[in-house]
Amino acid sequence: MKLEGRYIETPGFMDLHAHLREPGFEESETLATGAHAALHGGFTTVCAMPNTDPAIDTPALVKEIYARAPGWAEGGRVWPIASITRGRKGKELADLVELAEAGAVAFSDDGSPVDDPRLFRSALEYARSAGRVVIEHPQDTALSAKGVMHEGAVSARLGLPGMPAAAEETAVARDITLARMTGARLHLTHVSTAGSIELVRRAKADGVPVTCDITPHHLALTDEWVAGSRAFAWEVEDEGLRGVPYDSSTKVNPPLRTLGDVRALWAGLADGTVDAIATDHAPHASTRKDVEFDQAAFGISGLETAVPLILGGVRAGWAPLTTVIAALTTGPARVLGVELPEGDHLTIDTQAEWVVTPESFFSLGKNTPLMGRSLIGRVDIAGLGLTKRGGGQRAAEAISRR
Amino acid sequence: MKWNRRHVLDTDDWSRDEIEAVLDQTRAMIEILQRPIRRAPPLRGRTVILFFAEASTRTRVSFELAAKALSADVTNITASGSSVEKGESLYDTVRTLQALGGDVVVMRHASSGAPYFVAQRTDAAVINAGDGWHAHPTQGLLDAYTLRDALGDLDGKRVVIVGDVLHSRVARSDINTLVPLGARITLSGPPTLIPTAWRCGQLPPGVTYEPELDRAIEGADAVIALRLQRERQESGLLPSLREYSRVWGLTADRVARMRPHAPVMHPGPMNEGIEIDAAVAHGSSSLIETQVTNGVAVRMALLYLLVGVGTAAAVEERV
């Protein structure tokens, strides 16, 4: 590890939260394109969320992901997360012990919170016996209802239905309460509000076995982006960069929050409340996004822009480099209760400037509000041997040679 | 004042000069509408496409009359509200609009922001005739015109907007149009129907919130009552229409607490007996029918400014 100078060297990153869409939604992403995108973004390990079609809720499907994933040989290695409930329907538990035996690294119904608290309690207790962490998307779906962005001054101005911060925080509070009661490991993914961070901070101080992650886009963008702002949280507004309001590429769940929330996320990162940075990579085919804002799918294609977004905040002095690198490496490994895979090394050019274009992405999902934007900092993909044409074989060789 | 907009999507970033330019142009259009033959030629050869993806009769007819009074060709496209489910996407519709080659697209849509989507993807000038809860710029402008006509200068005047502000594009556009002209706005209505941020101190400039209508209306210079959708009760935002009417309905007693002759307005269609009493709606202070008349003139002014040939003076010469 070398964190000084223009070129830094770090262990490969681990992403706890990505949607690779296969099986079922291959027009948005495949395990192969997703694994390539992961490696392109510096993630040598990527955990695939099970909200596929079918949902990953049986041992056979877990094994199928391993079999189909290009994994270590052709991109970032793919680790499947299995669903908590059968079909992700929130009604009955999936066979958690057998799913773990088949290789599921964690359990999550991400995208669909387990609304029923009794079932969620069971999930926590049962997952504990399976030796895996439950990754929960904390959201009270009754309270967030038809919301399409953060509820606040910007949603009031734009006339868009809002999702209040409380819809996340009441769920965080419930989940923490159940983790405290069961003693089971709980991981809250993509927490996004100042209130959530404070709840996790207090729970950790009380010894509750809870961890959490935050996303690069929640660290860098605010709800003003829905109204057309294109200023990062640490920048002043630049009228020349302004985009069009209601751009569906800014529609994501949890929604982009206020500057106060963003600052609280960085503070949580700095003081250890936040354990990991995870991308919530959510690629979508253009047909799901090229529609009215309220009709558009939620999600940002995030694997390939994580590094420059995070480095931007580091450059602005919002957290030390060592902290964010830990949140991309040892942090997520500890959440899963595994060792960081050995032998994955990255070189990052912290000064390289590049422009986000559809062609620059390995992901099939081009849905990002950063499209067309010039960013600073990128993974040395030549060093990884990753090229569009050559794909992953050379990448694997390059990594394994080190 | 050079008025130089390509579209009319929202008035939120309009200067006072730009708003006044439209209102001045509106006055010229009212003159045309008062002539025996209500027709002028500046849009001859221009095509105005009325694309109403959400039911509306009055606004559509108002635009149609406005376009025809300026000699434009007018054509209608109707589309289902929830287009995604019914097969034709807004994207498809925009491509059709583009291929049809209209000069102006006037659109009404249930989704906030939809006019931005269309404006980005067509060469035509887009006029937002109401999008979701977001904006209804021509309503804001016609309300400003009507109020200015009734009160003279709007500087320092206090206008009460009462009702379902949360779901109201009219309220947002009234705020964005009246505040730059110097008016102060007092919002009133049940807390569930006012945006949370606006109840918690993050109000737009020039706007205050007073939950009690009786206090809000005391000494006001004008009041605008908003339409109350009956489904607000069903979705748990209101206990009952009866209670709403008693606490926030515009009654003759309440109107009497404003300054003498203070005007009463409503964007229509009204629920008489719920947000406004019939005696008030049809009383001497009511400008509700004037609003409708002025609406045609405001829409003519915008069409003219966007795609009209020549200047206002030229209109005079050629008529």
XYZ file of C-alpha atoms in Angstrom:
721
model
C 0.000 0.000 0.000
C 1.266 3.434 -0.971
C -1.021 6.372 -0.408
C 1.360 9.212 -1.199
C 1.906 11.005 -4.485
C 0.028 10.975 -7.753
C -0.027 7.209 -8.159
C -1.355 5.369 -5.158
C -1.285 1.617 -4.645
C -3.968 -0.140 -2.689
C -5.500 -3.578 -2.288
C -8.387 -4.240 -4.709
C -11.710 -2.790 -3.591
C -14.706 -4.801 -2.415
C -18.235 -3.640 -3.247
C -20.909 -4.916 -0.882
C -23.777 -3.791 -3.022
C -24.203 -4.011 -6.791
C -27.039 -4.988 -9.086
C -25.668 -7.112 -11.895
C -29.176 -7.892 -13.255
C -28.449 -11.436 -14.486
C -30.524 -13.576 -14.634
C -33.591 -11.841 -15.943
C -32.641 -8.301 -16.871
C -29.733 -8.826 -19.234
C -30.686 -5.753 -21.271
C -29.530 -3.694 -18.274
C -26.420 -5.632 -17.245
C -24.941 -9.117 -17.278
C -22.630 -10.820 -14.851
C -19.865 -10.389 -17.434
C -20.397 -6.687 -18.142
C -20.988 -6.028 -14.465
C -17.780 -7.807 -13.473
C -15.868 -5.839 -16.087
C -17.401 -2.594 -14.874
C -16.473 -3.525 -11.319
C -12.838 -4.099 -12.196
C -12.793 -0.940 -14.282
C -13.907 0.930 -11.191
C -11.298 -0.751 -9.000
C -13.564 -3.356 -7.396
C -11.830 -6.710 -7.634
C -14.669 -8.231 -5.624
C -18.305 -7.342 -6.157
C -21.298 -8.669 -4.228
C -24.304 -9.199 -6.492
C -27.735 -8.382 -5.089
C -30.380 -11.068 -5.583
C -33.206 -8.932 -7.021
C -32.964 -10.763 -10.308
C -35.589 -12.819 -12.106
C -35.736 -15.343 -10.622
C -34.568 -13.986 -7.289
C -31.519 -15.794 -5.903
C -33.371 -17.760 -3.246
C -32.202 -21.380 -3.705
C -28.785 -23.050 -3.393
C -28.952 -24.018 -7.074
C -29.330 -20.387 -8.082
C -26.427 -19.337 -5.866
C -24.262 -21.930 -7.592
C -25.569 -20.762 -10.943
C -24.259 -17.251 -10.245
C -20.819 -18.654 -9.463
C -20.978 -20.782 -12.610
C -22.037 -17.941 -14.867
C -19.927 -15.202 -13.356
C -16.775 -14.466 -15.252
C -15.449 -13.698 -11.816
C -11.812 -13.839 -11.086
C -10.922 -15.016 -14.551
C -12.383 -12.107 -16.478
C -13.125 -9.209 -14.193
C -13.916 -8.530 -10.602
C -14.866 -11.715 -8.772
C -18.604 -11.957 -8.188
C -19.942 -13.045 -4.840
C -23.653 -13.776 -4.728
C -25.900 -12.403 -2.000
C -29.010 -14.541 -1.529
C -32.465 -13.247 -0.737
C -33.794 -13.280 2.821
C -37.270 -14.384 1.819
C -38.533 -16.678 -0.889
C -38.928 -14.747 -4.111
C -38.050 -11.593 -2.147
C -41.733 -11.399 -1.308
C -41.270 -10.742 2.405
C -43.590 -13.606 3.370
C -41.467 -16.632 4.308
C -37.782 -17.195 4.937
C -35.598 -18.675 2.239
C -33.438 -21.660 3.260
C -30.744 -19.490 4.763
C -28.436 -22.207 6.086
C -28.411 -24.063 2.776
C -27.945 -20.816 0.866
C -24.906 -20.079 3.015
C -23.553 -23.570 2.410
C -23.949 -23.012 -1.345
C -21.783 -19.906 -1.096
C -24.109 -16.962 -0.465
C -21.934 -14.359 1.256
C -24.832 -12.506 2.861
C -28.618 -12.190 2.772
C -30.654 -9.270 1.502
C -34.040 -8.456 0.019
C -32.537 -5.155 -1.127
C -34.975 -2.917 -2.928
C -37.804 -4.462 -0.938
C -37.312 -3.946 2.793
C -38.667 -6.758 4.978
C -41.695 -4.813 6.203
C -42.951 -7.473 8.609
C -40.941 -6.959 11.834
C -41.673 -10.464 13.065
C -40.279 -11.997 9.905
C -37.297 -9.677 10.045
C -36.604 -10.784 13.589
C -36.659 -14.400 12.418
C -34.341 -13.555 9.540
C -31.798 -12.008 11.893
C -31.893 -14.962 14.273
C -31.726 -17.545 11.520
C -28.980 -15.774 9.575
C -26.928 -15.782 12.732
C -27.030 -19.565 12.789
C -26.048 -19.573 9.115
C -23.043 -17.422 9.975
C -23.963 -14.653 7.572
C -24.858 -11.016 7.915
C -28.281 -9.662 6.960
C -27.998 -6.622 4.697
C -31.106 -4.502 5.059
C -32.338 -1.664 2.872
C -33.835 0.486 5.616
C -37.008 2.079 4.394
C -40.539 2.335 5.719
C -42.344 1.834 2.442
C -45.646 3.182 3.792
C -43.978 6.431 4.764
C -41.987 6.789 1.543
C -45.070 5.737 -0.440
C -45.085 7.368 -3.861
C -42.026 9.533 -3.264
C -39.574 9.978 -6.110
C -36.972 12.222 -4.451
C -35.935 13.504 -1.024
C -38.732 15.389 0.713
C -37.504 18.890 1.429
C -37.209 22.375 0.034
C -36.228 21.106 -3.423
C -39.119 18.662 -3.765
C -41.462 21.425 -2.577
C -40.154 23.687 -5.320
C -40.221 21.051 -8.054
C -43.642 19.706 -7.116
C -42.403 16.145 -6.830
C -43.682 13.679 -4.221
C -41.045 13.340 -1.523
C -39.575 10.519 0.533
C -38.964 11.967 3.988
C -35.724 11.250 5.829
C -37.964 9.748 8.501
C -38.948 6.921 6.133
C -35.342 5.736 6.362
C -34.731 6.634 9.985
C -37.778 4.858 11.414
C -36.639 1.718 9.582
C -33.056 2.146 10.858
C -34.411 2.502 14.383
C -36.556 -0.617 14.044
C -33.736 -2.641 12.562
C -31.281 -1.568 15.258
C -33.818 -2.411 17.952
C -34.222 -5.917 16.536
C -30.458 -6.378 16.185
C -30.052 -5.354 19.802
C -32.698 -7.851 20.877
C -31.442 -10.786 18.802
C -27.727 -10.086 19.044
C -27.541 -10.927 15.361
C -25.265 -9.154 12.890
C -27.112 -6.503 10.946
C -25.743 -4.437 8.114
C -27.669 -1.360 6.993
C -26.931 -0.538 3.388
C -26.872 2.835 1.690
C -27.851 4.874 4.727
C -28.258 8.406 3.525
C -29.460 10.769 6.233
C -27.836 12.571 9.147
C -30.427 10.972 11.430
C -29.530 7.454 10.295
C -25.851 8.088 10.914
C -26.619 9.324 14.407
C -28.767 6.257 15.165
C -25.991 3.916 14.008
C -23.391 5.895 15.945
C -25.358 5.526 19.167
C -26.132 1.863 18.524
C -22.456 1.113 18.012
C -21.605 2.968 21.208
C -24.139 0.734 22.968
C -22.489 -2.377 21.572
C -25.233 -3.345 19.114
C -23.728 -5.581 16.369
C -24.639 -3.202 13.554
C -22.595 -1.944 10.597
C -23.493 0.314 7.705
C -22.386 1.499 4.294
C -22.913 4.621 2.245
C -22.696 5.185 -1.509
C -20.338 7.405 -3.501
C -23.279 9.306 -5.006
C -24.715 10.127 -1.604
C -21.248 11.362 -0.622
C -20.944 13.678 -3.606
C -24.378 14.763 -4.858
C -27.326 16.544 -3.232
C -31.045 16.783 -3.951
C -30.304 20.031 -5.794
C -29.081 17.774 -8.622
C -32.705 16.861 -9.332
C -33.326 20.562 -9.912
C -30.396 20.761 -12.330
C -27.427 21.586 -10.112
C -24.232 19.833 -11.158
C -22.060 21.052 -8.288
C -20.493 18.433 -6.054
C -21.248 18.834 -2.366
C -17.836 20.446 -1.825
C -18.128 22.838 -4.770
C -19.900 26.150 -5.246
C -22.678 26.256 -7.817
C -21.401 26.752 -11.372
C -24.174 28.132 -13.579
C -22.285 27.052 -16.694
C -22.449 23.402 -15.670
C -26.154 23.361 -14.812
C -28.169 20.511 -16.266
C -31.851 20.283 -17.034
C -34.205 19.813 -14.074
C -36.077 16.517 -13.686
C -33.261 14.499 -15.273
C -34.196 10.920 -14.404
C -30.538 9.971 -14.043
C -30.694 11.732 -10.656
C -33.548 9.494 -9.512
C -32.242 6.967 -7.036
C -33.438 5.180 -3.918
C -32.575 6.227 -1.267
C -32.857 9.630 -2.859
C -30.087 12.216 -3.057
C -30.298 14.154 0.202
C -29.404 17.620 1.462
C -25.952 19.081 1.964
C -26.394 18.630 5.723
C -26.951 14.916 5.212
C -23.918 14.661 2.934
C -21.725 16.302 5.558
C -23.055 13.897 8.184
C -22.127 10.918 5.967
C -18.545 12.190 5.678
C -18.434 12.784 9.426
C -19.677 9.235 9.958
C -16.974 7.950 7.654
C -14.311 9.909 9.478
C -15.314 8.754 12.977
C -15.803 5.095 12.083
C -19.611 5.030 12.278
C -19.610 4.092 8.601
C -17.890 0.792 7.857
C -17.896 0.694 4.096
C -18.519 2.568 0.885
C -20.688 0.485 -1.438
C -21.799 1.564 -4.892
C -25.444 0.405 -5.087
C -24.566 0.108 -8.784
C -28.000 0.051 -10.435
C -27.693 -0.107 -14.206
C -30.829 0.378 -16.297
C -31.596 0.076 -19.980
C -32.408 3.488 -21.464
C -36.074 2.528 -21.897
C -36.455 2.509 -18.097
C -34.918 5.964 -17.752
C -35.910 7.854 -20.909
C -39.369 8.577 -19.496
C -41.087 11.079 -17.222
C -39.228 11.573 -13.923
C -41.944 10.006 -11.797
C -42.184 7.007 -14.119
C -38.444 6.346 -14.326
C -36.672 3.490 -12.571
C -34.603 4.279 -9.490
C -30.851 3.846 -9.722
C -27.465 5.158 -10.772
C -24.829 3.160 -12.631
C -22.080 3.679 -10.102
C -19.231 1.171 -10.266
C -17.105 3.116 -12.691
C -17.356 6.586 -11.141
C -16.900 5.656 -7.474
C -13.180 6.401 -7.317
C -13.253 9.951 -8.715
C -16.300 10.902 -6.617
C -14.663 9.713 -3.416
C -11.299 11.248 -4.281
C -13.056 14.563 -4.881
C -14.221 14.619 -1.291
C -10.783 13.596 -0.073
C -9.206 16.428 -2.086
C -11.680 18.818 -0.489
C -10.442 17.632 2.891
C -13.691 15.944 3.961
C -11.978 12.707 5.033
C -8.447 11.329 4.939
C -7.429 9.035 2.093
C -6.573 6.233 4.504
C -10.140 6.278 5.837
C -11.833 5.989 2.462
C -9.425 3.281 1.272
C -10.224 1.280 4.408
C -13.935 1.746 3.696
C -13.373 0.233 0.251
C -11.205 -2.694 1.386
C -10.905 -3.960 4.958
C -14.194 -2.311 5.964
C -16.475 -4.291 3.651
C -14.490 -7.497 4.279
C -15.127 -7.098 7.992
C -18.848 -6.535 7.346
C -19.003 -9.917 5.619
C -16.724 -11.524 8.195
C -14.128 -12.571 5.617
C -10.495 -11.816 4.952
C -9.730 -9.405 2.166
C -8.726 -11.592 -0.780
C -4.970 -11.589 -1.116
C -3.113 -10.653 -4.233
C -5.488 -7.999 -5.610
C -3.571 -4.813 -6.167
C -4.606 -1.573 -7.773
C -2.783 1.456 -8.975
C -4.846 4.637 -9.037
C -3.809 7.741 -10.882
C -5.237 10.374 -8.572
C -4.712 13.177 -11.096
C -5.868 11.606 -14.346
C -8.736 13.595 -15.817
C -11.293 11.787 -17.939
C -14.732 12.433 -19.358
C -17.686 10.180 -18.600
C -19.145 9.007 -21.914
C -21.347 6.023 -22.730
C -18.321 4.467 -24.413
C -16.144 4.944 -21.356
C -18.349 2.539 -19.369
C -17.985 -1.217 -19.403
C -21.398 -1.349 -17.734
C -24.412 -1.604 -20.011
C -26.067 0.932 -17.701
C -25.227 4.432 -18.897
C -27.602 5.978 -16.369
C -25.570 8.486 -14.435
C -25.999 12.212 -13.868
C -22.233 12.431 -14.377
C -22.573 11.681 -18.098
C -20.512 14.185 -20.066
C -18.756 15.362 -16.952
C -15.003 15.577 -16.546
C -13.760 13.708 -13.446
C -10.386 13.435 -11.796
C -8.899 10.129 -10.679
C -9.055 6.713 -12.249
C -7.928 3.158 -11.804
C -4.988 2.196 -13.964
C -6.859 -0.159 -16.253
C -3.900 -0.720 -18.512
C -2.127 -2.089 -15.467
C -5.077 -4.404 -14.921
C -4.936 -5.432 -18.561
C -8.582 -4.489 -18.928
C -9.546 -3.278 -22.364
C -12.935 -3.259 -24.024
C -11.774 -5.619 -26.680
C -9.548 -7.913 -24.715
C -11.831 -8.299 -21.773
C -10.789 -9.955 -18.644
C -8.406 -12.758 -19.378
C -5.459 -10.434 -19.505
C -6.787 -8.625 -16.498
C -6.643 -11.795 -14.500
C -3.132 -12.515 -15.672
C -2.045 -9.009 -14.816
C -3.466 -9.244 -11.345
C -2.179 -12.707 -10.623
C 1.334 -11.823 -11.754
C 1.706 -9.372 -8.909
C -37.365 45.047 -22.760
C -36.259 42.224 -24.998
C -38.184 39.078 -24.177
C -36.022 36.223 -25.278
C -37.347 32.876 -24.071
C -37.362 29.813 -26.276
C -39.896 27.948 -24.125
C -42.292 28.704 -21.303
C -41.669 25.819 -18.908
C -41.682 27.611 -15.553
C -41.532 31.227 -14.449
C -39.288 30.437 -11.495
C -36.254 32.070 -13.101
C -38.034 34.997 -14.761
C -37.065 38.533 -13.882
C -39.598 41.213 -13.007
C -38.901 42.816 -16.393
C -39.681 39.633 -18.260
C -42.931 39.127 -16.386
C -43.948 42.740 -16.963
C -43.133 42.445 -20.658
C -45.636 39.593 -20.932
C -48.254 41.487 -18.940
C -47.813 44.558 -21.149
C -48.162 42.390 -24.227
C -51.294 40.914 -22.685
C -52.860 44.356 -22.539
C -52.353 44.735 -26.282
C -54.005 41.377 -26.821
C -57.014 42.339 -24.743
C -57.550 45.197 -27.148
C -57.653 42.730 -30.015
C -60.156 40.603 -28.116
C -62.401 43.645 -27.646
C -62.672 44.307 -31.352
C -65.710 43.237 -33.366
C -63.560 40.750 -35.257
C -61.323 39.072 -32.739
C -58.531 38.093 -35.055
C -55.034 39.314 -35.879
C -52.590 37.798 -38.340
C -49.177 37.483 -36.606
C -49.255 33.677 -36.342
C -50.513 33.066 -39.855
C -48.755 29.993 -41.224
C -47.685 28.848 -37.778
C -48.884 25.550 -36.334
C -49.754 25.194 -32.679
C -50.088 21.640 -31.397
C -52.167 21.194 -28.264
C -50.886 18.086 -26.506
C -53.056 17.422 -23.474
C -52.108 14.181 -21.765
C -54.306 15.014 -18.785
C -57.951 15.948 -18.960
C -58.572 19.679 -19.232
C -61.250 21.561 -21.044
C -60.878 25.162 -19.980
C -57.129 25.529 -20.439
C -57.167 23.694 -23.753
C -60.018 25.793 -25.102
C -58.343 28.955 -23.847
C -55.154 28.115 -25.746
C -57.159 27.140 -28.807
C -58.982 30.464 -28.843
C -55.709 32.302 -28.252
C -53.962 30.566 -31.140
C -56.896 31.072 -33.484
C -57.218 34.737 -32.570
C -53.678 35.118 -33.851
C -54.492 33.147 -37.029
C -52.409 30.069 -36.197
C -53.341 26.590 -37.375
C -54.289 24.528 -34.344
C -54.291 20.809 -33.966
C -54.957 18.534 -30.996
C -53.142 15.459 -29.782
C -54.637 13.610 -26.890
C -52.784 10.903 -25.058
C -53.489 8.753 -22.084
C -52.353 10.059 -18.729
C -50.260 7.136 -17.677
C -48.680 6.629 -21.048
C -46.079 4.116 -19.963
C -48.653 1.506 -19.021
C -50.824 2.124 -22.033
C -48.153 1.505 -24.594
C -47.254 4.866 -26.064
C -44.386 6.408 -24.217
C -43.840 10.129 -23.914
C -40.661 9.507 -25.865
C -42.711 8.137 -28.791
C -45.119 11.045 -28.586
C -42.265 13.539 -28.697
C -40.852 11.898 -31.798
C -44.267 12.169 -33.404
C -44.553 15.813 -32.403
C -41.126 16.460 -33.836
C -42.020 14.732 -37.101
C -45.262 16.703 -37.365
C -43.163 19.859 -37.267
C -45.353 22.192 -35.233
C -43.992 25.584 -34.251
C -45.398 25.474 -30.743
C -46.325 22.560 -28.513
C -48.700 23.463 -25.710
C -48.678 20.616 -23.242
C -50.511 19.472 -20.145
C -49.150 16.414 -18.373
C -49.673 14.627 -15.067
C -45.929 14.225 -14.420
C -44.042 17.169 -12.926
C -41.199 18.095 -15.259
C -42.589 16.422 -18.384
C -42.380 19.697 -20.401
C -38.603 19.751 -19.820
C -38.423 16.237 -21.249
C -40.296 17.380 -24.360
C -38.436 20.687 -24.745
C -35.110 18.851 -24.785
C -36.232 16.593 -27.597
C -38.079 18.840 -30.004
C -37.330 21.936 -32.073
C -40.733 23.437 -31.303
C -41.294 26.059 -28.634
C -42.905 24.342 -25.656
C -45.486 26.040 -23.446
C -46.237 24.298 -20.193
C -50.002 24.263 -19.708
C -49.670 22.509 -16.366
C -47.362 19.677 -15.261
C -48.165 17.577 -12.224
C -47.840 19.591 -9.028
C -45.064 21.677 -10.508
C -46.104 24.657 -12.577
C -48.883 26.286 -14.550
C -47.072 29.364 -15.850
C -49.938 30.808 -17.884
C -52.195 30.611 -14.824
C -49.573 32.449 -12.763
C -49.279 35.128 -15.432
C -53.011 35.549 -15.875
C -53.460 35.808 -12.116
C -50.724 38.440 -12.016
C -52.384 40.336 -14.844
C -55.792 40.155 -13.198
C -54.468 41.262 -9.825
C -52.393 44.070 -11.256
C -55.412 45.271 -13.178
C -57.542 45.224 -10.030
C -55.029 46.573 -7.514
C -52.761 48.705 -9.653
C -49.222 48.148 -8.474
C -48.568 44.827 -6.678
C -45.657 46.220 -4.668
C -46.215 45.497 -0.990
C -49.640 43.959 -1.594
C -50.469 40.880 0.460
C -52.096 37.971 -1.354
C -53.467 34.964 0.517
C -53.364 31.587 -1.224
C -55.530 29.110 0.642
C -55.977 25.381 0.228
C -54.102 22.399 -1.133
C -50.767 24.082 -1.813
C -48.820 20.804 -1.746
C -50.470 19.402 -4.854
C -51.017 22.738 -6.574
C -49.096 23.840 -9.644
C -51.216 26.989 -9.562
C -49.904 27.926 -6.116
C -46.292 27.425 -7.214
C -46.726 29.487 -10.364
C -48.621 32.221 -8.522
C -45.753 32.469 -6.047
C -43.151 32.556 -8.834
C -45.013 35.264 -10.704
C -46.449 37.473 -7.974
C -43.389 37.672 -5.708
C -41.080 39.174 -8.358
C -43.762 41.818 -8.952
C -43.443 42.875 -5.322
C -46.365 41.024 -3.764
C -46.090 39.159 -0.473
C -47.806 35.795 -0.243
C -49.429 34.250 2.801
C -50.146 30.551 2.403
C -52.914 29.008 4.456
C -54.334 25.527 4.605
C -54.187 22.273 6.542
C -50.612 21.258 7.482
C -50.929 18.021 5.495
C -51.499 20.043 2.327
C -48.565 22.440 2.703
C -45.070 21.190 1.761
C -43.206 20.209 4.925
C -40.192 22.375 4.147
C -42.464 25.399 3.780
C -44.018 24.772 7.166
C -40.604 24.374 8.759
C -39.052 27.697 7.868
C -37.600 26.886 4.454
C -40.108 29.073 2.635
C -39.447 30.688 -0.741
C -38.606 34.407 -0.521
C -41.651 36.637 -0.045
C -43.814 33.820 1.298
C -45.124 33.101 4.795
C -47.354 30.377 6.187
C -50.286 31.010 8.506
C -52.284 27.855 9.222
C -55.373 29.722 10.418
C -57.229 31.291 7.515
C -59.022 33.700 9.849
C -55.684 35.226 10.779
C -54.155 34.954 7.319
C -56.997 36.797 5.636
C -57.164 39.715 8.080
C -56.443 42.879 6.094
C -55.261 41.010 2.987
C -55.311 42.702 -0.404
C -56.542 39.647 -2.310
C -57.248 35.957 -1.876
C -56.823 33.003 -4.219
C -58.665 29.815 -3.229
C -57.299 26.557 -4.631
C -59.325 23.633 -5.825
C -59.570 20.801 -3.312
C -59.433 17.342 -4.862
C -61.831 15.005 -3.141
C -59.272 12.187 -3.148
C -57.224 14.049 -0.516
C -59.715 12.863 2.044
C -59.520 9.278 0.813
C -55.731 9.286 1.037
C -55.845 10.262 4.692
C -54.685 13.857 4.347
C -57.992 15.309 5.553
C -60.530 14.175 8.131
C -63.542 15.443 6.182
C -64.575 17.896 3.504
C -67.097 19.345 5.928
C -64.397 20.228 8.421
C -62.137 21.572 5.683
C -64.903 23.794 4.434
C -65.589 25.151 7.919
C -61.929 25.932 8.700
C -60.469 26.858 5.308
C -63.489 27.591 3.100
C -63.852 31.068 1.648
C -67.028 32.489 3.198
C -68.548 35.939 2.939
C -67.569 36.565 6.577
C -63.955 35.849 5.848
C -63.898 37.875 2.641
C -65.262 40.810 4.649
C -62.154 40.777 6.827
C -59.929 41.694 3.887
C -59.382 45.250 2.775
C -62.490 46.792 1.155
C -63.126 45.447 -2.361
C -60.213 43.025 -2.125
C -60.571 40.632 -5.045
C -61.363 36.921 -4.768
C -59.901 34.544 -7.314
C -59.980 30.823 -8.068
C -58.271 28.941 -10.906
C -61.333 26.766 -11.510
C -63.059 24.460 -11.701
C -64.612 25.304 -8.333
C -66.142 23.043 -5.730
C -68.742 25.502 -4.553
C -69.583 24.912 -0.923
C -66.208 23.305 -0.179
C -63.315 25.674 -0.803
C -65.527 28.635 -1.731
C -69.127 29.597 -0.971
C -71.380 30.250 -3.949
C -72.159 33.744 -2.626
C -68.442 34.577 -2.687
C -67.749 32.905 -6.022
C -70.464 34.943 -7.687
C -70.220 38.016 -5.466
C -69.117 41.520 -6.346
C -65.487 40.923 -5.324
C -65.109 37.843 -7.472
C -62.754 38.124 -10.440
C -63.120 34.476 -11.348
C -64.729 35.134 -14.735
C -62.269 37.937 -15.472
C -59.489 35.416 -14.911
C -60.933 33.235 -17.655
C -61.127 36.139 -20.086
C -57.636 37.341 -19.259
C -56.349 33.807 -19.701
C -56.948 33.934 -23.435
C -55.068 37.227 -23.718
C -52.079 36.000 -21.680
C -51.816 32.922 -23.867
C -52.017 35.059 -26.989
C -49.218 37.221 -25.606
C -46.953 34.223 -25.010
C -47.672 32.650 -28.396
C -46.970 35.960 -30.024
C -43.742 36.541 -28.128
C -42.511 33.019 -28.851
C -43.273 32.692 -32.567
C -45.081 35.813 -33.680
C -43.941 37.744 -36.710
C -42.886 41.316 -36.000
C -43.516 43.449 -32.957
C -46.572 44.599 -31.065
C -46.600 47.714 -33.210
C -46.658 45.545 -36.310
C -49.756 43.807 -34.995
C -51.468 47.166 -34.783
C -50.512 48.078 -38.335
C -51.556 44.841 -39.909
C -54.920 44.484 -38.249
